[in-house]
XYZ file of N, CA and C in Angstrom:
744
model
N 0.845 -1.192 0.002
C 0.000 0.001 0.000
C 0.882 1.244 -0.001
N 0.625 2.175 -0.903
C 1.368 3.416 -0.906
C 1.043 4.252 0.308
N 1.978 5.091 0.730
C 1.726 5.955 1.877
C 0.730 7.037 1.484
N -0.226 7.286 2.357
C -1.206 8.327 2.119
C -0.519 9.688 2.221
N -0.857 10.627 1.346
C -0.258 11.952 1.434
C -0.385 12.514 2.848
N 0.685 13.099 3.380
C 0.711 13.470 4.788
C 0.055 14.800 5.115
N -0.547 15.455 4.151
C -1.070 16.799 4.386
C -2.107 16.827 5.496
N -2.973 15.814 5.539
C -4.056 15.803 6.508
C -3.827 14.713 7.546
N -3.967 15.025 8.836
C -3.934 13.956 9.842
C -5.101 12.988 9.606
N -4.837 11.713 9.609
C -5.866 10.715 9.322
C -6.308 10.036 10.606
N -7.628 9.780 10.666
C -8.224 9.254 11.897
C -9.106 8.058 11.587
N -9.296 7.222 12.607
C -10.206 6.086 12.526
C -11.180 6.131 13.690
N -12.256 5.395 13.560
C -13.211 5.278 14.659
C -12.681 4.314 15.715
N -13.221 4.408 16.915
C -12.803 3.518 18.008
C -13.560 2.184 17.988
N -14.311 1.922 16.928
C -15.033 0.654 16.799
C -14.712 0.063 15.424
N -13.728 -0.823 15.392
C -13.367 -1.527 14.168
C -13.538 -3.030 14.303
N -13.579 -3.525 15.525
C -13.769 -4.943 15.816
C -14.835 -5.079 16.894
N -15.587 -6.176 16.912
C -16.598 -6.392 17.956
C -15.946 -6.772 19.278
N -15.123 -5.863 19.770
C -14.380 -6.056 21.009
C -14.647 -4.861 21.917
N -14.080 -4.873 23.102
C -14.230 -3.757 24.026
C -13.494 -2.532 23.488
N -13.835 -1.377 24.051
C -13.119 -0.162 23.686
C -11.624 -0.272 23.973
N -11.208 -0.740 25.164
C -9.766 -0.866 25.395
C -9.060 -1.762 24.380
N -9.706 -2.857 23.970
C -9.073 -3.764 23.007
C -8.985 -3.096 21.630
N -10.040 -2.353 21.227
C -9.955 -1.616 19.968
C -8.819 -0.610 20.001
N -8.683 0.132 21.093
C -7.610 1.123 21.202
C -6.239 0.452 21.184
N -6.120 -0.702 21.839
C -4.838 -1.405 21.856
C -4.436 -1.811 20.444
N -5.373 -2.360 19.692
C -5.067 -2.812 18.328
C -4.727 -1.626 17.423
N -5.505 -0.550 17.547
C -5.239 0.640 16.723
C -3.862 1.214 17.039
N -3.543 1.262 18.318
C -2.261 1.817 18.726
C -1.064 0.992 18.276
N -1.277 -0.298 18.037
C -0.172 -1.174 17.630
C 0.070 -1.181 16.131
N -0.798 -0.524 15.348
C -0.678 -0.522 13.894
C 0.535 0.247 13.416
N 0.973 -0.115 12.192
C 1.964 0.664 11.467
C 1.286 1.414 10.315
N -0.001 1.664 10.445
C -0.739 2.404 9.428
C -0.624 3.905 9.699
N -0.850 4.730 8.671
C -0.718 6.182 8.844
C -1.935 6.802 9.547
N -2.278 6.269 10.702
C -3.393 6.766 11.498
C -2.831 7.494 12.712
N -3.169 8.751 12.857
C -2.630 9.546 13.956
C -3.662 9.836 15.044
N -4.916 9.480 14.775
C -5.969 9.928 15.687
C -7.120 8.919 15.707
N -7.802 8.859 16.845
C -8.963 7.989 16.976
C -10.163 8.815 17.439
N -11.321 8.522 16.840
C -12.573 9.142 17.256
C -13.236 8.246 18.277
N -13.339 8.723 19.503
C -13.981 7.961 20.576
C -15.489 8.093 20.428
N -16.173 6.986 20.183
C -17.584 7.019 19.839
C -18.445 6.937 21.095
N -18.826 8.076 21.620
C -19.676 8.156 22.801
C -21.123 8.392 22.351
N -21.678 7.450 21.612
C -22.990 7.675 21.013
C -24.119 7.740 22.051
N -24.010 6.966 23.127
C -25.068 6.906 24.136
C -24.541 7.458 25.458
N -25.300 8.355 26.066
C -24.826 9.076 27.248
C -24.498 8.135 28.412
N -25.470 7.332 28.831
C -25.276 6.514 30.032
C -24.145 5.510 29.849
N -24.127 4.809 28.732
C -23.091 3.809 28.498
C -21.706 4.446 28.438
N -21.636 5.631 27.871
C -20.344 6.307 27.741
C -19.851 6.829 29.080
N -20.750 7.340 29.895
C -20.355 7.829 31.215
C -19.915 6.693 32.139
N -20.248 5.459 31.787
C -19.837 4.316 32.603
C -18.375 3.934 32.393
N -17.733 4.471 31.343
C -16.306 4.217 31.171
C -15.511 4.858 32.310
N -14.294 4.370 32.501
C -13.371 4.968 33.464
C -12.088 5.343 32.716
N -11.255 6.212 33.282
C -9.996 6.566 32.595
C -9.137 5.365 32.239
N -9.253 4.276 32.999
C -8.455 3.076 32.702
C -8.818 2.449 31.362
N -10.011 2.754 30.835
C -10.432 2.186 29.563
C -9.757 2.849 28.365
N -9.004 3.920 28.589
C -8.482 4.718 27.478
C -6.969 4.665 27.352
N -6.366 3.592 27.817
C -4.922 3.439 27.646
C -4.597 3.362 26.156
N -3.629 4.176 25.725
C -3.248 4.205 24.315
C -1.840 4.764 24.201
N -1.130 4.436 23.129
C 0.228 4.953 22.959
C 0.255 6.482 22.892
N 1.404 7.044 23.222
C 1.534 8.494 23.239
C 1.342 9.128 21.861
N 1.622 8.366 20.790
C 1.522 8.951 19.449
C 0.086 9.105 18.980
N -0.869 8.514 19.684
C -2.250 8.526 19.238
C -3.007 9.693 19.877
N -3.613 10.534 19.036
C -4.449 11.633 19.512
C -5.913 11.200 19.463
N -6.800 12.036 20.008
C -8.211 11.656 20.007
C -9.121 12.862 19.906
N -10.329 12.595 19.407
C -11.448 13.498 19.576
C -12.672 12.628 19.900
N -13.765 13.272 20.256
C -14.944 12.555 20.759
C -16.140 12.827 19.866
N -16.913 11.761 19.588
C -18.255 11.951 19.023
C -19.214 11.941 20.196
N -19.815 13.079 20.479
C -20.687 13.223 21.640
C -22.013 12.491 21.438
N -22.735 12.198 22.530
C -23.956 11.381 22.426
C -25.031 11.990 21.526
N -25.789 11.106 20.912
C -26.923 11.524 20.083
C -28.208 11.558 20.894
N -28.138 11.191 22.179
C -29.343 11.165 23.037
C -29.245 12.195 24.170
N -28.564 13.297 23.921
C -28.437 14.326 24.954
C -29.809 14.872 25.349
N -30.043 15.146 26.634
C -31.372 15.569 27.114
C -31.602 17.069 26.899
N -31.781 17.459 25.657
C -31.928 18.869 25.326
C -33.126 19.501 26.038
N -34.173 18.720 26.315
C -35.362 19.253 26.988
C -35.065 19.697 28.422
N -33.961 19.215 28.995
C -33.648 19.512 30.393
C -32.807 20.773 30.571
N -32.502 21.446 29.460
C -31.793 22.714 29.559
C -30.307 22.617 29.307
N -29.679 23.755 29.012
C -28.272 23.737 28.603
C -27.309 23.291 29.693
N -27.588 23.590 30.961
C -26.665 23.186 32.020
C -26.581 21.665 32.131
N -27.730 20.986 32.003
C -27.735 19.518 32.065
C -26.968 18.919 30.897
N -27.207 19.454 29.710
C -26.491 18.968 28.524
C -24.995 19.233 28.672
N -24.653 20.433 29.110
C -23.247 20.789 29.273
C -22.552 19.888 30.300
N -23.244 19.537 31.365
C -22.645 18.672 32.386
C -22.247 17.335 31.787
N -23.118 16.742 30.965
C -22.807 15.461 30.330
C -21.637 15.608 29.377
N -21.685 16.636 28.543
C -20.631 16.847 27.559
C -19.277 17.034 28.251
N -19.236 17.895 29.243
C -17.952 18.199 29.889
C -17.396 16.988 30.640
N -18.285 16.189 31.255
C -17.813 14.978 31.936
C -17.226 13.991 30.941
N -17.872 13.831 29.796
C -17.365 12.901 28.792
C -16.040 13.371 28.215
N -15.878 14.661 28.031
C -14.632 15.172 27.478
C -13.465 14.985 28.434
N -13.751 14.903 29.727
C -12.694 14.713 30.721
C -12.361 13.235 30.938
N -13.284 12.331 30.556
C -13.124 10.906 30.872
C -11.844 10.269 30.325
N -11.441 10.564 29.083
C -10.301 9.817 28.528
C -8.962 10.080 29.198
N -8.899 11.002 30.131
C -7.664 11.214 30.879
C -6.493 11.561 30.002
N -5.435 10.704 30.025
C -4.219 11.000 29.266
C -4.475 11.044 27.768
N -5.462 10.309 27.280
C -5.833 10.357 25.862
C -6.763 11.556 25.655
N -6.254 12.715 26.008
C -7.069 13.929 26.122
C -7.613 14.388 24.765
N -8.934 14.422 24.589
C -9.504 14.814 23.285
C -9.309 16.306 23.011
N -8.998 16.614 21.766
C -8.851 18.023 21.383
C -10.198 18.650 21.030
N -11.229 17.823 20.779
C -12.517 18.371 20.398
C -13.629 17.360 20.526
N -14.867 17.852 20.506
C -16.053 17.006 20.553
C -17.001 17.373 19.435
N -17.590 16.362 18.798
C -18.527 16.545 17.687
C -19.946 16.462 18.210
N -20.731 17.473 17.921
C -22.082 17.578 18.460
C -23.114 17.524 17.354
N -24.100 16.607 17.472
C -25.275 16.643 16.607
C -26.193 17.767 17.118
N -26.514 18.745 16.304
C -27.299 19.872 16.802
C -28.747 19.477 17.082
N -29.364 20.098 18.083
C -30.781 19.875 18.309
C -31.601 20.572 17.225
N -32.891 20.272 17.160
C -33.720 20.897 16.156
C -33.843 22.398 16.333
N -33.868 22.856 17.565
C -34.052 24.278 17.874
C -32.692 24.942 17.989
N -32.354 25.882 17.104
C -31.063 26.558 17.205
C -30.846 27.269 18.537
N -31.924 27.685 19.193
C -31.771 28.365 20.483
C -31.168 27.422 21.526
N -31.482 26.125 21.437
C -30.916 25.162 22.373
C -29.413 24.974 22.112
N -29.048 24.962 20.833
C -27.630 24.919 20.522
C -26.931 26.157 21.074
N -27.561 27.311 20.928
C -26.966 28.555 21.414
C -26.727 28.502 22.914
N -27.649 27.902 23.669
C -27.503 27.829 25.108
C -26.278 27.035 25.527
N -26.059 25.872 24.886
C -24.905 25.044 25.215
C -23.617 25.671 24.683
N -23.686 26.241 23.481
C -22.489 26.861 22.901
C -22.033 28.059 23.728
N -22.987 28.811 24.295
C -22.631 29.943 25.145
C -21.902 29.459 26.402
N -22.328 28.325 26.959
C -21.625 27.767 28.114
C -20.211 27.340 27.732
N -20.060 26.735 26.562
C -18.733 26.343 26.096
C -17.835 27.579 25.974
N -18.368 28.642 25.400
C -17.588 29.871 25.273
C -17.229 30.435 26.651
N -18.205 30.431 27.560
C -17.992 31.020 28.887
C -17.003 30.210 29.715
N -17.134 28.883 29.661
C -16.280 28.026 30.498
C -14.892 27.838 29.895
N -14.739 28.037 28.595
C -13.435 27.952 27.907
C -12.642 26.716 28.343
N -13.147 25.497 28.042
C -12.527 24.286 28.591
C -11.208 23.873 27.937
N -10.845 24.486 26.833
C -9.591 24.115 26.186
C -9.736 23.106 25.073
N -10.944 22.659 24.784
C -11.206 21.776 23.660
C -12.262 22.409 22.767
N -12.317 21.935 21.531
C -13.187 22.523 20.516
C -14.548 21.830 20.508
N -15.608 22.618 20.384
C -16.978 22.080 20.250
C -17.409 22.278 18.813
N -17.471 21.161 18.063
C -17.785 21.212 16.637
C -19.222 20.771 16.370
N -19.914 21.490 15.510
C -21.285 21.172 15.148
C -21.275 20.437 13.810
N -21.965 19.309 13.752
C -21.966 18.474 12.550
C -23.257 18.656 11.764
N -23.133 18.677 10.422
C -24.305 18.586 9.553
C -24.806 17.151 9.557
N -26.083 16.956 9.821
C -26.629 15.609 9.984
C -27.910 15.482 9.149
N -28.424 14.275 8.977
C -29.698 14.124 8.275
C -30.797 14.949 8.956
N -31.473 15.767 8.170
C -32.550 16.584 8.708
C -32.095 17.887 9.328
N -30.791 18.074 9.510
C -30.241 19.321 10.054
C -28.996 19.675 9.233
N -29.202 20.421 8.142
C -28.081 20.732 7.252
C -27.306 21.964 7.711
N -27.640 22.488 8.915
C -27.000 23.628 9.574
C -27.454 24.981 9.026
N -28.330 25.006 8.036
C -28.793 26.304 7.519
C -29.472 27.110 8.620
N -30.393 26.474 9.365
C -31.091 27.184 10.433
C -30.159 27.539 11.597
N -29.099 26.746 11.745
C -28.178 26.955 12.858
C -27.036 27.907 12.517
N -26.939 28.301 11.256
C -25.777 29.086 10.837
C -25.649 30.424 11.575
N -26.738 31.145 11.853
C -26.579 32.375 12.635
C -25.961 32.134 14.019
N -26.338 31.025 14.675
C -25.743 30.696 15.984
C -24.266 30.351 15.804
N -23.955 29.567 14.770
C -22.569 29.201 14.498
C -21.717 30.452 14.295
N -22.257 31.425 13.589
C -21.509 32.651 13.349
C -21.435 33.515 14.615
N -22.562 33.667 15.302
C -22.607 34.552 16.478
C -21.660 34.080 17.573
N -21.588 32.750 17.778
C -20.745 32.197 18.840
C -19.434 31.629 18.316
N -19.175 31.871 17.022
C -17.921 31.474 16.394
C -17.615 30.000 16.622
N -18.572 29.144 16.236
C -18.441 27.702 16.441
C -17.741 27.046 15.268
N -16.844 26.097 15.531
C -16.282 25.290 14.451
C -17.274 24.245 13.973
N -16.979 23.668 12.818
C -17.879 22.716 12.159
C -17.141 21.410 11.900
N -17.846 20.295 12.115
C -17.425 18.988 11.620
C -18.232 18.744 10.344
N -17.564 18.715 9.205
C -18.251 18.554 7.932
C -18.320 17.069 7.581
N -19.533 16.520 7.622
C -19.760 15.127 7.248
C -20.079 15.096 5.758
N -19.114 14.653 4.947
C -19.274 14.692 3.504
C -20.307 13.669 3.047
N -20.418 12.554 3.755
C -21.443 11.571 3.410
C -22.839 12.123 3.570
N -23.107 12.806 4.690
C -24.405 13.451 4.881
C -24.641 14.509 3.814
N -23.611 15.293 3.523
C -23.749 16.352 2.533
C -24.192 15.779 1.195
N -23.569 14.673 0.771
C -23.878 14.105 -0.536
C -25.222 13.382 -0.543
N -25.522 12.637 0.509
C -26.738 11.828 0.520
C -28.002 12.655 0.699
N -27.883 13.780 1.408
C -29.072 14.545 1.765
C -29.114 15.919 1.101
N -28.366 16.093 0.023
C -28.452 17.307 -0.767
C -28.094 18.567 0.016
N -27.020 18.533 0.769
C -26.611 19.671 1.592
C -25.478 20.472 0.956
N -25.444 20.492 -0.366
C -24.334 21.109 -1.081
C -24.287 22.626 -0.904
N -25.349 23.228 -0.364
C -25.301 24.669 -0.121
C -24.132 25.036 0.783
N -23.737 24.090 1.649
C -22.629 24.358 2.564
C -21.346 24.699 1.814
N -21.119 24.046 0.685
C -19.872 24.267 -0.051
C -19.843 25.645 -0.690
N -20.997 26.280 -0.816
C -21.071 27.637 -1.386
C -21.131 28.703 -0.306
N -21.152 28.287 0.964
C -21.188 29.240 2.078
C -19.783 29.818 2.292
N -19.602 31.132 2.064
C -18.245 31.688 2.139
C -17.610 31.592 3.516
N -18.424 31.442 4.545
C -17.899 31.369 5.913
C -17.510 29.956 6.322
N -17.781 28.956 5.444
C -17.517 27.567 5.831
C -16.033 27.217 5.955
N -15.201 27.527 4.951
C -13.844 26.971 4.970
C -13.060 27.224 6.248
N -13.168 28.412 6.818
C -12.430 28.703 8.038
C -12.988 28.045 9.279
N -14.163 27.444 9.163
C -14.800 26.812 10.321
C -14.622 25.301 10.384
N -14.288 24.657 9.290
C -14.197 23.196 9.266
C -12.931 22.757 9.979
N -13.093 22.054 11.098
C -11.953 21.567 11.871
C -11.860 20.051 11.906
N -12.827 19.378 11.232
C -12.820 17.924 11.130
C -13.708 17.542 9.957
N -13.298 16.521 9.199
C -14.099 16.016 8.074
C -14.398 14.538 8.297
N -15.678 14.164 8.159
C -16.067 12.760 8.143
C -16.097 12.307 6.691
N -15.311 11.298 6.372
C -15.112 10.888 4.979
C -15.445 9.405 4.826
N -16.371 9.099 3.926
C -16.770 7.723 3.614
C -17.678 7.784 2.393
N -18.040 6.650 1.860
C -18.984 6.596 0.741
C -20.382 6.366 1.304
N -21.364 7.226 0.956
C -22.692 7.101 1.549
C -23.651 6.192 0.779
N -23.214 5.623 -0.352
C -24.151 4.927 -1.220
C -24.749 5.914 -2.206
N -25.587 5.428 -3.114
C -26.098 6.278 -4.194
C -27.605 6.515 -4.102
N -28.232 6.070 -3.015
C -29.680 6.281 -2.848
C -29.880 7.589 -2.113
N -30.566 8.548 -2.750
C -30.779 9.838 -2.134
C -31.663 9.711 -0.891
N -31.399 10.569 0.083
C -32.114 10.618 1.354
C -31.902 9.379 2.218
N -30.895 8.582 1.869
C -30.444 7.478 2.716
C -28.931 7.471 2.680
N -28.311 6.927 3.715
C -26.862 6.838 3.655
C -26.373 5.638 4.437
N -25.240 5.121 3.978
C -24.521 4.072 4.656
C -23.095 4.560 4.894
N -22.364 3.830 5.721
C -20.961 4.161 5.964
C -20.115 3.112 5.249
N -19.895 3.361 3.957
C -19.211 2.411 3.094
C -17.773 2.860 2.850
N -16.892 1.933 2.454
C -15.511 2.321 2.150
C -15.441 3.157 0.880
N -14.315 3.833 0.689
C -14.198 4.785 -0.421
C -14.181 4.124 -1.787
N -13.951 2.822 -1.851
C -14.058 2.130 -3.143
C -15.464 2.178 -3.696
N -16.453 2.508 -2.853
C -17.854 2.555 -3.268
C -18.287 3.959 -3.728
N -17.377 4.907 -3.780
C -17.730 6.244 -4.238
C -18.106 6.242 -5.719
N -19.146 6.983 -6.083
C -19.414 7.236 -7.488
C -18.437 8.305 -7.979
N -18.257 8.465 -9.293
C -17.358 9.510 -9.794
C -17.720 10.904 -9.290
N -19.010 11.225 -9.259
C -19.394 12.558 -8.793
C -19.132 12.726 -7.299
N -19.306 11.654 -6.531
C -19.011 11.726 -5.105
C -17.512 11.911 -4.866
N -16.687 11.243 -5.662
C -15.241 11.430 -5.539
C -14.862 12.872 -5.831
N -15.503 13.493 -6.812
C -15.219 14.894 -7.122
C -15.638 15.799 -5.966
N -16.730 15.459 -5.291
C -17.155 16.263 -4.146
C -16.129 16.197 -3.019
N -15.587 15.029 -2.770
C -14.560 14.915 -1.734
C -13.340 15.764 -2.085
N -12.938 15.744 -3.342
C -11.809 16.580 -3.752
C -12.141 18.064 -3.598
N -13.386 18.438 -3.857
C -13.792 19.833 -3.652
C -13.679 20.214 -2.184
N -14.105 19.322 -1.313
C -14.005 19.585 0.129
C -12.549 19.739 0.546
N -11.686 18.880 0.035
C -10.262 18.971 0.380
C -9.674 20.314 -0.028
N -10.226 20.901 -1.084
C -9.759 22.209 -1.518
C -10.212 23.340 -0.633
N -11.202 23.087 0.228
C -11.750 24.120 1.105
C -11.110 24.127 2.491
N -10.587 22.980 2.912
C -10.142 22.847 4.295
C -8.653 23.134 4.432
N -8.211 23.315 5.661
C -6.806 23.553 5.917
C -5.976 22.289 5.787
N -4.658 22.485 5.629
C -3.752 21.353 5.437
C -3.633 20.484 6.673
N -4.001 21.005 7.836
C -3.889 20.248 9.087
C -5.244 19.801 9.633
N -6.286 19.878 8.804
C -7.611 19.450 9.227
C -7.698 17.921 9.228
N -8.021 17.294 10.355
C -8.097 15.836 10.371
C -9.198 15.289 9.467
N -8.919 14.167 8.850
C -9.873 13.421 8.030
C -10.199 12.126 8.773
N -11.446 11.991 9.191
C -11.887 10.754 9.851
C -12.558 9.855 8.833
N -11.988 8.664 8.631
C -12.660 7.656 7.814
C -13.709 7.008 8.712
N -14.962 7.422 8.537
C -16.024 7.012 9.457
C -16.637 5.686 8.996
N -15.821 4.640 9.120
C -16.238 3.273 8.824
C -15.955 2.438 10.059
N -16.477 1.205 10.066
C -16.532 0.467 11.315
C -16.030 -0.970 11.194
N -15.019 -1.162 10.364
C -14.330 -2.450 10.315
C -12.911 -2.196 9.817
N -12.005 -3.107 10.184
C -10.618 -2.962 9.745
C -10.512 -3.011 8.225
N -11.259 -3.910 7.588
C -11.171 -4.037 6.128
C -11.639 -2.756 5.443
N -12.716 -2.152 5.951
C -13.204 -0.922 5.345
C -12.208 0.230 5.574
N -11.572 0.263 6.723
C -10.571 1.303 6.963
C -9.394 1.142 6.001
N -8.904 -0.087 5.833
C -7.778 -0.301 4.920
C -8.174 0.069 3.490
N -9.412 -0.229 3.119
C -9.929 0.176 1.809
C -9.895 1.706 1.684
N -10.328 2.408 2.728
C -10.350 3.874 2.688
C -8.944 4.445 2.537
N -7.999 3.897 3.279
C -6.630 4.381 3.173
C -6.082 4.194 1.758
N -6.319 3.014 1.197
C -5.821 2.739 -0.149
C -6.463 3.661 -1.184
N -7.777 3.825 -1.098
C -8.471 4.608 -2.113
C -8.338 6.114 -1.891
N -8.107 6.534 -0.658
C -7.803 7.949 -0.427
C -6.450 8.292 -1.051
N -5.517 7.386 -0.968
C -4.228 7.574 -1.618
C -4.394 7.728 -3.113
N -5.177 6.838 -3.724
C -5.413 6.919 -5.172
C -6.123 8.215 -5.542
N -7.122 8.578 -4.740
C -7.935 9.763 -5.036
C -7.111 11.037 -4.993
N -6.158 11.097 -4.065
C -5.412 12.335 -3.839
C -4.001 12.304 -4.423
N -3.673 11.238 -5.160
C -2.296 11.077 -5.636
C -1.845 12.274 -6.468
N -2.705 12.761 -7.337
C -2.345 13.883 -8.209
C -3.044 15.183 -7.786
N -3.552 15.190 -6.564
C -4.301 16.360 -6.081
C -3.356 17.526 -5.815
N -3.791 18.696 -6.197
C -3.041 19.904 -5.896
C -3.979 20.914 -5.272
N -3.520 21.581 -4.206
C -4.360 22.589 -3.559
C -4.667 23.713 -4.530
N -5.956 24.102 -4.663
C -6.302 25.198 -5.583
C -5.584 26.488 -5.180
N -5.215 27.240 -6.231
C -4.545 28.541 -5.966
C -5.555 29.543 -5.431
């Protein structure tokens, strides 16, 4: 396998084998693959809060960020949501996450409440808002601008759910601090997390367009969930970007 171009830090999910989180981290840390970062998948609040710092042993060369829960209790107010988020961000201990990815609530005002706490508390990590099915961030964009929030750009969601307006938003490029990269399939309004060998030609062009918008140090997370799919992504990302040149 050719080495992937080093411009972007490459990341994998913390679930590649049907094993415990510590075992997944151990295997990832032992690789000789060009993976510098792991996304800790804290999809469910209660199960994630049950982890202890001992579950996050990993080599010093491995960095991390967190995917925050999709079941946050937005109805209970921003302080309750913030308490869960901040506790989860502290859990990994030495594997200290540089940022957390947040699925926005339907009401932008609720996002504003939590984002204001993040700004006020200044915890030292980044709070990124992700474009998701049914929430393409258009309604949330004023909050993102007002509170100067970074964005996690999920390219699979963008392609599957017709969210291409984001690529024409002049304020987007400076806000993208993480990219979720995978093939979403070709059925509109549905998506899967497939390896990059499954990209259509137009989808491959969209990924190259995104790469032209982001910074050279923006992490690329291959958001797939098996070792074989990750290796496929690494190989095909190399092919896709072999002759890529940053636009002038």
